[in-house]
PDB file of C-alpha atoms in Angstrom:
ATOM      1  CA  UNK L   1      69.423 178.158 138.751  1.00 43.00           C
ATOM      2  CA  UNK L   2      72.804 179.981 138.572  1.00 46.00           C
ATOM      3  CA  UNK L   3      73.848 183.703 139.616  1.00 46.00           C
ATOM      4  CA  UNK L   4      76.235 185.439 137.371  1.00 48.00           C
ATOM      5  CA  UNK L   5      79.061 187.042 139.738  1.00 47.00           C
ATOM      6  CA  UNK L   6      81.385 189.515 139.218  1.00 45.00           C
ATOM      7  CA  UNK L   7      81.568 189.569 135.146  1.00 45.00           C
ATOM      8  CA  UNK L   8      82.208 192.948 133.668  1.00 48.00           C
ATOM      9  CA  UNK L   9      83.937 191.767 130.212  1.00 47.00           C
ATOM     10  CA  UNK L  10      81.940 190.591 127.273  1.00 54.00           C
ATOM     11  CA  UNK L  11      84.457 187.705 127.303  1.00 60.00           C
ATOM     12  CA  UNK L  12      84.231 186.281 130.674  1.00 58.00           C
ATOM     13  CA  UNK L  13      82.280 183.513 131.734  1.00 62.00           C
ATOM     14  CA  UNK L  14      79.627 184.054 134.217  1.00 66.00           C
ATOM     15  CA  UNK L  15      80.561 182.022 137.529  1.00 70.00           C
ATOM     16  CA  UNK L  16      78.087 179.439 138.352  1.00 72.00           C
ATOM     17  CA  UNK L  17      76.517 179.279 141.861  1.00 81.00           C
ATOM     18  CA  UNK L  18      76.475 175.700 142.840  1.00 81.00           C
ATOM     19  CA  UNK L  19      74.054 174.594 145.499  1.00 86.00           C
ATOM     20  CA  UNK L  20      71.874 171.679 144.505  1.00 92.00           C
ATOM     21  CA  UNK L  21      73.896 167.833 145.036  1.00 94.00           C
ATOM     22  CA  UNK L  22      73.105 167.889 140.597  1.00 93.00           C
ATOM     23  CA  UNK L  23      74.903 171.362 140.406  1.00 91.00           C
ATOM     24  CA  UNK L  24      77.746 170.147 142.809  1.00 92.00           C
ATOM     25  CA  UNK L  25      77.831 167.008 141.012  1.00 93.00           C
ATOM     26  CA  UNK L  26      78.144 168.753 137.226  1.00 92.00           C
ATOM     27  CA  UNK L  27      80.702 171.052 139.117  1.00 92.00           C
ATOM     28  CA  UNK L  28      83.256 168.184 140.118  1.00 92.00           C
ATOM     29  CA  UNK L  29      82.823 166.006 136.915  1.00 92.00           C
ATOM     30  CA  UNK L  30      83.359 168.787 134.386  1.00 91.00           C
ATOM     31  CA  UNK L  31      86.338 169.776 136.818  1.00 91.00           C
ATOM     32  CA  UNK L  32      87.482 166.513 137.097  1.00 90.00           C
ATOM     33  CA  UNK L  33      86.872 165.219 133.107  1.00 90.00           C
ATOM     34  CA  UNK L  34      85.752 168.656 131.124  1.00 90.00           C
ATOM     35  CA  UNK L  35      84.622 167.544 127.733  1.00 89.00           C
ATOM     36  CA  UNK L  36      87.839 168.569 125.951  1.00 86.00           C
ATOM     37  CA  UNK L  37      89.907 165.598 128.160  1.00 86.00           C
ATOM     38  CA  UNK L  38      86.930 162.998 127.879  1.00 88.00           C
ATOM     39  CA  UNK L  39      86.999 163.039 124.167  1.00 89.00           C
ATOM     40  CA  UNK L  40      90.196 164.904 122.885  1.00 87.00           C
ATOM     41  CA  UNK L  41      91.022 166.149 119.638  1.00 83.00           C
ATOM     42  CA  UNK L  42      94.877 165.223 120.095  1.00 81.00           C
ATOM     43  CA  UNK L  43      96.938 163.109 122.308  1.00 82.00           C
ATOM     44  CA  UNK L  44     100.646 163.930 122.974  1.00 83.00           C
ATOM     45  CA  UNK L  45     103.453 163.514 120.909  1.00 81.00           C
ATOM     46  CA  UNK L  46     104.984 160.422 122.787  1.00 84.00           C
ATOM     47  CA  UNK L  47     101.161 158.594 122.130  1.00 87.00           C
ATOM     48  CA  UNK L  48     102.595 158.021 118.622  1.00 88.00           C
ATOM     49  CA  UNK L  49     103.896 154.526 119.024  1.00 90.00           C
ATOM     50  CA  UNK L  50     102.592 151.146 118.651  1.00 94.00           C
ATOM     51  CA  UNK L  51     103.324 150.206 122.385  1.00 93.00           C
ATOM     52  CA  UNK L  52     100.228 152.419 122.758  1.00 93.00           C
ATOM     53  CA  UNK L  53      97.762 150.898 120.794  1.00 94.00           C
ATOM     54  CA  UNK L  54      96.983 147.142 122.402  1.00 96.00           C
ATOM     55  CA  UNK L  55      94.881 149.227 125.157  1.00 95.00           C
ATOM     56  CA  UNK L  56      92.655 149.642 122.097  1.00 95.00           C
ATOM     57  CA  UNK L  57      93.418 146.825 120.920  1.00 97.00           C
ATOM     58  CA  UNK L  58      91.588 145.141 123.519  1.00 97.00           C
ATOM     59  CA  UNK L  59      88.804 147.436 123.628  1.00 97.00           C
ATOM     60  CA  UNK L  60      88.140 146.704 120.183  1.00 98.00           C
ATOM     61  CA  UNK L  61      88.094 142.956 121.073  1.00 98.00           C
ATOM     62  CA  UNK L  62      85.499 143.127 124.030  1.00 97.00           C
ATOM     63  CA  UNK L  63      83.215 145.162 121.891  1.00 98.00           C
ATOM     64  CA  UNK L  64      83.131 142.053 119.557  1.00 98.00           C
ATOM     65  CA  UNK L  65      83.074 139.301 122.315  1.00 98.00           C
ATOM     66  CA  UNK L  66      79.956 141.205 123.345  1.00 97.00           C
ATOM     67  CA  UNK L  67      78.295 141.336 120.082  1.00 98.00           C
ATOM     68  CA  UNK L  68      79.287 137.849 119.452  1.00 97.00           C
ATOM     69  CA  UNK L  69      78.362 136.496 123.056  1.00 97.00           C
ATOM     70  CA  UNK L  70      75.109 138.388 122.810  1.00 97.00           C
ATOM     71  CA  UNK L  71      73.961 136.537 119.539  1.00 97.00           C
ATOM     72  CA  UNK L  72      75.208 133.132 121.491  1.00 96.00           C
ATOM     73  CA  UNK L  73      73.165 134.121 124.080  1.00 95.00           C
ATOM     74  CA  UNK L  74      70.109 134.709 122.434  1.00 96.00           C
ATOM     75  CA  UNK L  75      70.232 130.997 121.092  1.00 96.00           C
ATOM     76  CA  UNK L  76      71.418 129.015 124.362  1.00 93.00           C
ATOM     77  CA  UNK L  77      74.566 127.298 124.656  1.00 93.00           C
ATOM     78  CA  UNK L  78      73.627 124.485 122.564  1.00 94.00           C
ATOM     79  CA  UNK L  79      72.750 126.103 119.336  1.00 96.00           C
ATOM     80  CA  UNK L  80      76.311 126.114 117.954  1.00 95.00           C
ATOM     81  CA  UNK L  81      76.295 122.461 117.820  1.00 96.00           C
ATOM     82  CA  UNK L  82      73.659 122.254 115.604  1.00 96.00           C
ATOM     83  CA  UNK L  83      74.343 124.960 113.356  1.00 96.00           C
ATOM     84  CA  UNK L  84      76.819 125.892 110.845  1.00 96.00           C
ATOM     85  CA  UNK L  85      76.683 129.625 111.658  1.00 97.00           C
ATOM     86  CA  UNK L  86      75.834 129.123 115.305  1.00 97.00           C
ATOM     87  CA  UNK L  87      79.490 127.303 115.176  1.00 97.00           C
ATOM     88  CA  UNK L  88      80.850 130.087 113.134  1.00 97.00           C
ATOM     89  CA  UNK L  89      79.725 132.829 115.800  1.00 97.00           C
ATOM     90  CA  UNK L  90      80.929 130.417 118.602  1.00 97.00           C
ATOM     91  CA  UNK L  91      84.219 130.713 117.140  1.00 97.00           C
ATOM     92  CA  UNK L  92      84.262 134.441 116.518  1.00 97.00           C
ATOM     93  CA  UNK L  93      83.540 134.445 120.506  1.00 97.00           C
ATOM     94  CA  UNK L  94      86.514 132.302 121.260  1.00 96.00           C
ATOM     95  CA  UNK L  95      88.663 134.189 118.953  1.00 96.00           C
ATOM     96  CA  UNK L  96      87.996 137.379 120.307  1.00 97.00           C
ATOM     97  CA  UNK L  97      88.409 135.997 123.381  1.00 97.00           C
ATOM     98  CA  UNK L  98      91.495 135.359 122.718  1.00 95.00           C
ATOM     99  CA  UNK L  99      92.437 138.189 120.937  1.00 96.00           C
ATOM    100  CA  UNK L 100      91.090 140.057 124.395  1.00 97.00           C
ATOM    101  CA  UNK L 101      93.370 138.202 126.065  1.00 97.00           C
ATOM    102  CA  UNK L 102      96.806 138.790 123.781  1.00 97.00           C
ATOM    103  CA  UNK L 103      96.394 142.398 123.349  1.00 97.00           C
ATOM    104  CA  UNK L 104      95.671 142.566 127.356  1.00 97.00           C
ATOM    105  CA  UNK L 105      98.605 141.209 127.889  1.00 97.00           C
ATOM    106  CA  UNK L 106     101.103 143.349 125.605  1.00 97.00           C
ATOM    107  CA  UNK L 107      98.837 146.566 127.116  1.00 97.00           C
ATOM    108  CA  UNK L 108      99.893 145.093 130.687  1.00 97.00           C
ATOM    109  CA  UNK L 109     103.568 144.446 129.737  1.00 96.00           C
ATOM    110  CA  UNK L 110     103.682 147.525 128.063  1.00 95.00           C
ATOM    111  CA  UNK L 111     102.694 149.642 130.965  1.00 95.00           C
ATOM    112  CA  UNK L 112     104.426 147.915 133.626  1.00 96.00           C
ATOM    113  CA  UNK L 113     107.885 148.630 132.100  1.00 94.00           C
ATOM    114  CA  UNK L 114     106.794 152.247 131.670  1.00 92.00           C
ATOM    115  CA  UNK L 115     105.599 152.188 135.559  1.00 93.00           C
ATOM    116  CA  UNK L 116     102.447 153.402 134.432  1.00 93.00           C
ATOM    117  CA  UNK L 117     101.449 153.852 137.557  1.00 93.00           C
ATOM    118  CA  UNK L 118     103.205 157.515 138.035  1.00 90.00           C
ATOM    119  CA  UNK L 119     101.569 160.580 138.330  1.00 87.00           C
ATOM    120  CA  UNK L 120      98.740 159.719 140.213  1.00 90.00           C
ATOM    121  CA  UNK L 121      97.189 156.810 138.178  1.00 94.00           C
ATOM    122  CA  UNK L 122      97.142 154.383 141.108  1.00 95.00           C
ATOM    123  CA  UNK L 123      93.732 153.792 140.458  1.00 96.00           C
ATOM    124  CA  UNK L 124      93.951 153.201 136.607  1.00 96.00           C
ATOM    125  CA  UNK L 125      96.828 150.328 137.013  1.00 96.00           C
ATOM    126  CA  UNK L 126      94.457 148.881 140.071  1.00 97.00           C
ATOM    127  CA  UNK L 127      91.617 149.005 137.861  1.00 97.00           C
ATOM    128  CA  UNK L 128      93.624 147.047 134.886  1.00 97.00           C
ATOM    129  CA  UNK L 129      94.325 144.263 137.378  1.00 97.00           C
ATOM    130  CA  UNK L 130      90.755 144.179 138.744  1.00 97.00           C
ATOM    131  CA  UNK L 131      89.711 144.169 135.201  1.00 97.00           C
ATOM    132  CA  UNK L 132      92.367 141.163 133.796  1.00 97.00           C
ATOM    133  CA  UNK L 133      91.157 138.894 136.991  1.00 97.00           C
ATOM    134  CA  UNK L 134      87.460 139.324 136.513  1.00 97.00           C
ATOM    135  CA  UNK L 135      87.924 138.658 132.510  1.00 97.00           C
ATOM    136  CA  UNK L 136      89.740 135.440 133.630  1.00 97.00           C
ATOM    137  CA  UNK L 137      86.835 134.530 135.965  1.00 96.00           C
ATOM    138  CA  UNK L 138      84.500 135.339 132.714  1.00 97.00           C
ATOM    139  CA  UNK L 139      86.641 133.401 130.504  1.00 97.00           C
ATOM    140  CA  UNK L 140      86.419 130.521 133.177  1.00 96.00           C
ATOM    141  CA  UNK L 141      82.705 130.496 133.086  1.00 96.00           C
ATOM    142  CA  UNK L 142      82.777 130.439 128.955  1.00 96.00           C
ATOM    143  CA  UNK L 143      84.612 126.903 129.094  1.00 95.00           C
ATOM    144  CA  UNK L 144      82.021 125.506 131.484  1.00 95.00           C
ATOM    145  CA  UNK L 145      79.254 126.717 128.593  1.00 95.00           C
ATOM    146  CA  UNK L 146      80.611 124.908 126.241  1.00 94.00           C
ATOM    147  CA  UNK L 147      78.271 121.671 126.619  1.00 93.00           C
ATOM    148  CA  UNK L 148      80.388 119.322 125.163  1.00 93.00           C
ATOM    149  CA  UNK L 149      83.152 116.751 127.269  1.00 93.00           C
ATOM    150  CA  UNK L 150      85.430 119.656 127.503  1.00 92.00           C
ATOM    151  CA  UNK L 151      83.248 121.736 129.871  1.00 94.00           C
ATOM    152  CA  UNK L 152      82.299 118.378 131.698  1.00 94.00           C
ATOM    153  CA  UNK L 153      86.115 118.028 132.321  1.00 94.00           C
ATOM    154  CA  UNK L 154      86.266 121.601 133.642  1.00 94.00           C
ATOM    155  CA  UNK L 155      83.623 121.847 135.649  1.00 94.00           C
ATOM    156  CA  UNK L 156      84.919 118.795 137.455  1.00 93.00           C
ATOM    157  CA  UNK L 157      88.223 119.738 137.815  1.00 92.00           C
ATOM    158  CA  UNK L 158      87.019 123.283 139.110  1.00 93.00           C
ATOM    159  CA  UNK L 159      84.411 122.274 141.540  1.00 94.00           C
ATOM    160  CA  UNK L 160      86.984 120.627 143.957  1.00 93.00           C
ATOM    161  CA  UNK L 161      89.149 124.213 143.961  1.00 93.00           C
ATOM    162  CA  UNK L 162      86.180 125.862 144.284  1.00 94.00           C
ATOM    163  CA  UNK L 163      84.580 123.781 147.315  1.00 94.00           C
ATOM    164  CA  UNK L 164      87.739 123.747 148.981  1.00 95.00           C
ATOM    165  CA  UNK L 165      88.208 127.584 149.546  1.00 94.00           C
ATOM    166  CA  UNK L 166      84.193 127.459 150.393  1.00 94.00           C
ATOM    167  CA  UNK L 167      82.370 129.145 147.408  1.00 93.00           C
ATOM    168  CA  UNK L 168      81.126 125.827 145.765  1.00 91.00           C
ATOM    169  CA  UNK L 169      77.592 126.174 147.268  1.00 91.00           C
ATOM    170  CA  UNK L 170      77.506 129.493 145.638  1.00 91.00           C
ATOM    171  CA  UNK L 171      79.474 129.559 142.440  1.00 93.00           C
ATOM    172  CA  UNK L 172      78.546 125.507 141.469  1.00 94.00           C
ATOM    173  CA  UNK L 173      80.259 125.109 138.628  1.00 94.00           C
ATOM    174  CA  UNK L 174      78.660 121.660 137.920  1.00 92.00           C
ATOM    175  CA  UNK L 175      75.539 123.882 137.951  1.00 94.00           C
ATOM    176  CA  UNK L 176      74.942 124.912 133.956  1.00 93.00           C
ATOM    177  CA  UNK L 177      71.977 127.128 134.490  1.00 94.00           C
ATOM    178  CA  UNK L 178      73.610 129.163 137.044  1.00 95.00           C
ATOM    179  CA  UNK L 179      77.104 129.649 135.083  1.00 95.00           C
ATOM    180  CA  UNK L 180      75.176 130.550 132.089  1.00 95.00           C
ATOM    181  CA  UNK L 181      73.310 133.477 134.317  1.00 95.00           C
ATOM    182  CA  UNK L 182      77.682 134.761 135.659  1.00 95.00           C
ATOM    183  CA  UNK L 183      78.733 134.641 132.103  1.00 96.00           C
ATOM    184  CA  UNK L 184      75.683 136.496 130.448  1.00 96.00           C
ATOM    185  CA  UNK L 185      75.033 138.954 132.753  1.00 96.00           C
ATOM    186  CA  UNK L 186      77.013 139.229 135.759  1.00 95.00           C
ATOM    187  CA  UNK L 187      80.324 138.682 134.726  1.00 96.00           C
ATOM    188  CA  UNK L 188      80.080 140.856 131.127  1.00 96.00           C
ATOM    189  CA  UNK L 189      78.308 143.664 133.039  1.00 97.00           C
ATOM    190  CA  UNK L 190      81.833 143.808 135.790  1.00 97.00           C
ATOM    191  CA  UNK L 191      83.826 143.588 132.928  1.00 97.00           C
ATOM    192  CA  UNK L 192      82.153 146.479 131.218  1.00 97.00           C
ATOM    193  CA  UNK L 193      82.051 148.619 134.448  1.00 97.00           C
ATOM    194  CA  UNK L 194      85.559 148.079 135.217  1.00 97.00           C
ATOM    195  CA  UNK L 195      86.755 148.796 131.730  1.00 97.00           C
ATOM    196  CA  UNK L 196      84.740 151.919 131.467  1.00 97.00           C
ATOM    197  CA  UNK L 197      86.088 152.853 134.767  1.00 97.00           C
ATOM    198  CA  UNK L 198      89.450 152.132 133.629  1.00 97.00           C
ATOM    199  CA  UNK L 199      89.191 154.484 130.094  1.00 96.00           C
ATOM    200  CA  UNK L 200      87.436 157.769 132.183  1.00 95.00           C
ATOM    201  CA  UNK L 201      90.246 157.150 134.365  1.00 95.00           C
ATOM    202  CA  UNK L 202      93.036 157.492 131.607  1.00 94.00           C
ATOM    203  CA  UNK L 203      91.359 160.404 130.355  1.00 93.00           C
ATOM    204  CA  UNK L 204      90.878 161.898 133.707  1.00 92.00           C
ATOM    205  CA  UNK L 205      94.957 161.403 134.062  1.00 91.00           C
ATOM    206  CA  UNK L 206      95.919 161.661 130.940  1.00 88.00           C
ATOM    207  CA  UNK L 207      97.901 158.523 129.084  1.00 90.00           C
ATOM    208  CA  UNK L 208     101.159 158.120 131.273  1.00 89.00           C
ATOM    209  CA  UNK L 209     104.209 160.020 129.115  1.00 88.00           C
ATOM    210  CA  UNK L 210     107.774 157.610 128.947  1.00 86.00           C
ATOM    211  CA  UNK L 211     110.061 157.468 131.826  1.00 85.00           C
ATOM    212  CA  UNK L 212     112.207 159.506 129.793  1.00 80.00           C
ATOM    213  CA  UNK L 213     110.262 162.088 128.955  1.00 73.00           C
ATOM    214  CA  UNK L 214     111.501 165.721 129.960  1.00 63.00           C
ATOM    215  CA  UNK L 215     110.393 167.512 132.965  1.00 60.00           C
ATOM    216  CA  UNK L 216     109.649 170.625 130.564  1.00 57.00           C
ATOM    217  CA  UNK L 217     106.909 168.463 128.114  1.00 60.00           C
ATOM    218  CA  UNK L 218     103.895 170.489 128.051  1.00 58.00           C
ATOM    219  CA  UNK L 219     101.217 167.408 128.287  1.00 56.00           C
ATOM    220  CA  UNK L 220     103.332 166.843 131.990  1.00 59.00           C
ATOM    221  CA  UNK L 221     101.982 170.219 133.380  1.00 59.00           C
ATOM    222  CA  UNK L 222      99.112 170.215 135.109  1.00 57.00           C
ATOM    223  CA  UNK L 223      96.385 171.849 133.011  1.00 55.00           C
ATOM    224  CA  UNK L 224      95.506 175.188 133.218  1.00 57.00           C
ATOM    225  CA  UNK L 225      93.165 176.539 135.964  1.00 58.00           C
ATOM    226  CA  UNK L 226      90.282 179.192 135.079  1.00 58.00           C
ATOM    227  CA  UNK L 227      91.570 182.469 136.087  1.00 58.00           C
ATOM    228  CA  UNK L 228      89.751 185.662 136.897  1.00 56.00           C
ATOM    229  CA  UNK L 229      89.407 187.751 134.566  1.00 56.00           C
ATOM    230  CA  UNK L 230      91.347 190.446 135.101  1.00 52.00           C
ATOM    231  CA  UNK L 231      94.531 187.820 135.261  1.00 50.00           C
ATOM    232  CA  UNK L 232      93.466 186.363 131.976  1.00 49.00           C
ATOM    233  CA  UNK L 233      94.041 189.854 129.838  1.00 50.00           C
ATOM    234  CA  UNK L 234      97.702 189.704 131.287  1.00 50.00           C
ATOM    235  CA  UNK L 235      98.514 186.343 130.167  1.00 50.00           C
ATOM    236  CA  UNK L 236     100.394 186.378 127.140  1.00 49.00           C
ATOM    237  CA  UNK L 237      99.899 183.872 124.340  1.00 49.00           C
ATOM    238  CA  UNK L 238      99.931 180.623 125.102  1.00 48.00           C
ATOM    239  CA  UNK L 239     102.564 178.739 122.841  1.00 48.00           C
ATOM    240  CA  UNK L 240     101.117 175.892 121.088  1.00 49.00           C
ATOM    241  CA  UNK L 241     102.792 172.310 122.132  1.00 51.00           C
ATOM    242  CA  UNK L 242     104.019 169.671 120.326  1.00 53.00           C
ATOM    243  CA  UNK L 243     101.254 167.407 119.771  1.00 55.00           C
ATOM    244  CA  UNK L 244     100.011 164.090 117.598  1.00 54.00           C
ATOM    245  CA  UNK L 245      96.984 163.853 115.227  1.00 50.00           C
TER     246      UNK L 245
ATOM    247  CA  UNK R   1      96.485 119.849 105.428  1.00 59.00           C
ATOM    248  CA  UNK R   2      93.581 117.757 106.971  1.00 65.00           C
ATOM    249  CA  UNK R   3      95.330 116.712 110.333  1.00 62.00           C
ATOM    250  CA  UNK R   4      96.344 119.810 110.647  1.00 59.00           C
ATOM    251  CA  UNK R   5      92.099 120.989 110.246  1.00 61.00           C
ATOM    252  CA  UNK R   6      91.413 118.393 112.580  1.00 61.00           C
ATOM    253  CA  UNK R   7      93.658 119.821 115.190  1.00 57.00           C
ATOM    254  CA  UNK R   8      92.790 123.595 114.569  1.00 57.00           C
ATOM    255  CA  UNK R   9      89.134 122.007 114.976  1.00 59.00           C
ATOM    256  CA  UNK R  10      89.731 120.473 118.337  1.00 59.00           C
ATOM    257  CA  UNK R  11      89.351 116.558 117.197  1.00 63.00           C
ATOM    258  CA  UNK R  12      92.447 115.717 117.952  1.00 72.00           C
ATOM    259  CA  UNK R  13      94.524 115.589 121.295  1.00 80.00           C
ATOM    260  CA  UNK R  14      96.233 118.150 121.900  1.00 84.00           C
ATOM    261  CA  UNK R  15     100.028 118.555 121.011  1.00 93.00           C
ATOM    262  CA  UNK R  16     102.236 118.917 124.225  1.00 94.00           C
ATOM    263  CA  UNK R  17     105.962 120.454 124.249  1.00 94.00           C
ATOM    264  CA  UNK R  18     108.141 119.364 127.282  1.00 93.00           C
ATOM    265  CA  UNK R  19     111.759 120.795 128.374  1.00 92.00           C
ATOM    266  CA  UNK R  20     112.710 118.584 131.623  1.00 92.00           C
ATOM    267  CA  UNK R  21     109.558 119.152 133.869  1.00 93.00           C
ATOM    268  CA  UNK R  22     108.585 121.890 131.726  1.00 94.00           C
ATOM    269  CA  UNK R  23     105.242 120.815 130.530  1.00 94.00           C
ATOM    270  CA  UNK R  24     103.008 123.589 127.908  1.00 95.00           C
ATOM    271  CA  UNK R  25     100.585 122.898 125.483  1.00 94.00           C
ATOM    272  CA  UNK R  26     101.761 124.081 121.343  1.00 94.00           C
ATOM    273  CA  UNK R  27      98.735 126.451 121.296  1.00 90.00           C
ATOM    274  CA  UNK R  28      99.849 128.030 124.964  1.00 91.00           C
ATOM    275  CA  UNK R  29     103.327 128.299 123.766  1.00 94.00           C
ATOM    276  CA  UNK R  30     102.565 130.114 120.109  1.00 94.00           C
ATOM    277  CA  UNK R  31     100.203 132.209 121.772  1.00 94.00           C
ATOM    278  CA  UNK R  32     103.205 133.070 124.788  1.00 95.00           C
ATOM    279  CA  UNK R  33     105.391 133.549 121.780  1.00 96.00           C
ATOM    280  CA  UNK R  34     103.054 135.797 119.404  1.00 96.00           C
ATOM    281  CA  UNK R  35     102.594 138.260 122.527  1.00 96.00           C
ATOM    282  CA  UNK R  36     106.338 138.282 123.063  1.00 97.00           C
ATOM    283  CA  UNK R  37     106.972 138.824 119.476  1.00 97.00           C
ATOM    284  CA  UNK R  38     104.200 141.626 119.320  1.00 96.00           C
ATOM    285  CA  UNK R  39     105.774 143.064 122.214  1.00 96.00           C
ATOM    286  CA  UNK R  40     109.464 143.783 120.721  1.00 96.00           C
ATOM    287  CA  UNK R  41     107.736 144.777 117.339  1.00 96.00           C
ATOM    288  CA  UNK R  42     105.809 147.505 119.152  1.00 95.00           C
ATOM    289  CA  UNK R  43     109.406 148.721 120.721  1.00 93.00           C
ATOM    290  CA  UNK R  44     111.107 149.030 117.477  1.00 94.00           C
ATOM    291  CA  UNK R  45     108.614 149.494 114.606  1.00 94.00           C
ATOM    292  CA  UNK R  46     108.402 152.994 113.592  1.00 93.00           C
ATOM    293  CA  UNK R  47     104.678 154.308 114.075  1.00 90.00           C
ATOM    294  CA  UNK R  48     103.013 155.848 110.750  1.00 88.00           C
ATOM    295  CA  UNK R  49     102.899 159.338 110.653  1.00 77.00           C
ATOM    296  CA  UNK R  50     100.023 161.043 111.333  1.00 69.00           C
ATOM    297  CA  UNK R  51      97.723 162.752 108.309  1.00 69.00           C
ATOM    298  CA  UNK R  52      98.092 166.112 107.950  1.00 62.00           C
ATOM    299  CA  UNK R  53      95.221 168.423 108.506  1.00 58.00           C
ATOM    300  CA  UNK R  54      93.719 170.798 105.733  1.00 52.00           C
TER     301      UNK R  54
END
């Protein structure tokens, strides 16, 4: 239930009573993300380069590991051995993979030379690395699928690291039933969380502006707080910035 | 044409590059090098400009 307070003009918005953890809840995320920043019509001038597109790049590259891995999975690991298009989607997965991989990079190289980390986005660069060292760990486990001498050679090679800093009896690489359970559900759900986590936190912050971009840049001011009423009919027109479409 | 299929299809063994003690495989090193490439193209290439609105 909400309370309309203190609204006299047929413009303003009533003012919600929050009181229930759902209400509170709605209150912070559409204060924290409203719907304009979680899916924007524009992005700032400076977005306009192609420095800024391997984030998306990558994206678009999960999006068709999944799709890809999901068929494999459906089949079991040794169904592209045996089939023409099994091999075909096999290599889709790998190429994507690696595609993942190359665009991750760029994104990463691209962002630490523009210290991406400014402005309070801590927690989106933190969430990058999280989310490159748990796609290695992923990667990892797709070798070991691979059922052929390759994997064998992998898994044996891996299982003396891995026993040697303790996790062996856990994460038994020599194990294919149990890999196959980390890379089709364990591992690809992290990924997924991480990554999501990682995008609502670039639109929460915004996408970090260049080092040298001026102090006076509209997209670097903090964005405008609701204001009572009586404030808003003395505001004068807001000028419209400088933005890409 | 069909060494070079055999390689892209993993029959072969693989092709190693060395400097000194400076061991990488040739697929490690063109992928290194297609990222770095990428990289400086993404500096200097001039981004398309955006389509107008109606």
């Amino acid at each position: 239930m909400s309370a309309p307070t203190g609204s006299t003009g047929q413009h303003a918005e009533p003012e919600e009573e929050f009181y229930t953890w759902t209400g509170k809840t709605r209150r912070w995320v559409l204060k924290k993300l409203p719907p304009d920043k979680l899916l924007p019509q524009d992005q700032p001038s400076y977005v306009a380069s192609w420095i800024y597109v391997f984030g998306m790049g990558a994206i678009a590259s999960l999006v068709i590991i999944i799709v890809s891995g999901l068929i494999l999975s459906l089949n079991g690991p040794l169904w592209w051995h045996v089939s023409g298009f099994g091999h075909f989607i096999n290599s889709t997965h790998l190429w994507s993979v690696e595609f993942f991989f190359l665009f991750m990079v760029v994104h990463l190289w691209g962002k630490y030379w523009m210290a991406a980390w400014r402005g309070g986005r801590v927690l989106t660069w933190i969430t990058g690395v999280v989310s490159f060292a748990v796609s290695i760990v992923a990667a990892f486990t797709g070798y070991l699928l691979q059922t052929n001498f390759d994997s064998q050679w992998i898994a044996f090679e891996g299982k003396d690291a891995l026993n040697a800093v303790g996790i062996g009896a856990w994460f038994n690489v020599a194990n294919l039933g149990q890999i196959f359970m980390w890379h089709i559900v364990l591992l690809p759900l992290a990924v997924a969380a991480i990554v999501a986590f990682h995008v609502i936190l670039v639109r929460v912050h915004g996408v970090v502006p260049p080092l040298d971009a001026a102090d006076t840049d509209a997209q670097l001011q903090p964005a405008p707080q609701p204001v009572p009423q009586a404030q808003t009919l003395q505001q004068p027109t807001e000028e419209p910035t400088e933005v890409a479409r | 044409m069909n060494s070079l299929l055999a390689l892209a299809a993993g029959e072969s063994p693989a092709i190693y590059l060395g400097w000194g003690d400076f061991v990488i495989q040739l697929g490690n090193f063109v992928v290194i090098i297609v990222m770095l490439v990428l990289f400086a193209l993404a500096l200097v290439l001039p981004f398309p400009a955006a389509k107008r609105r109606k």
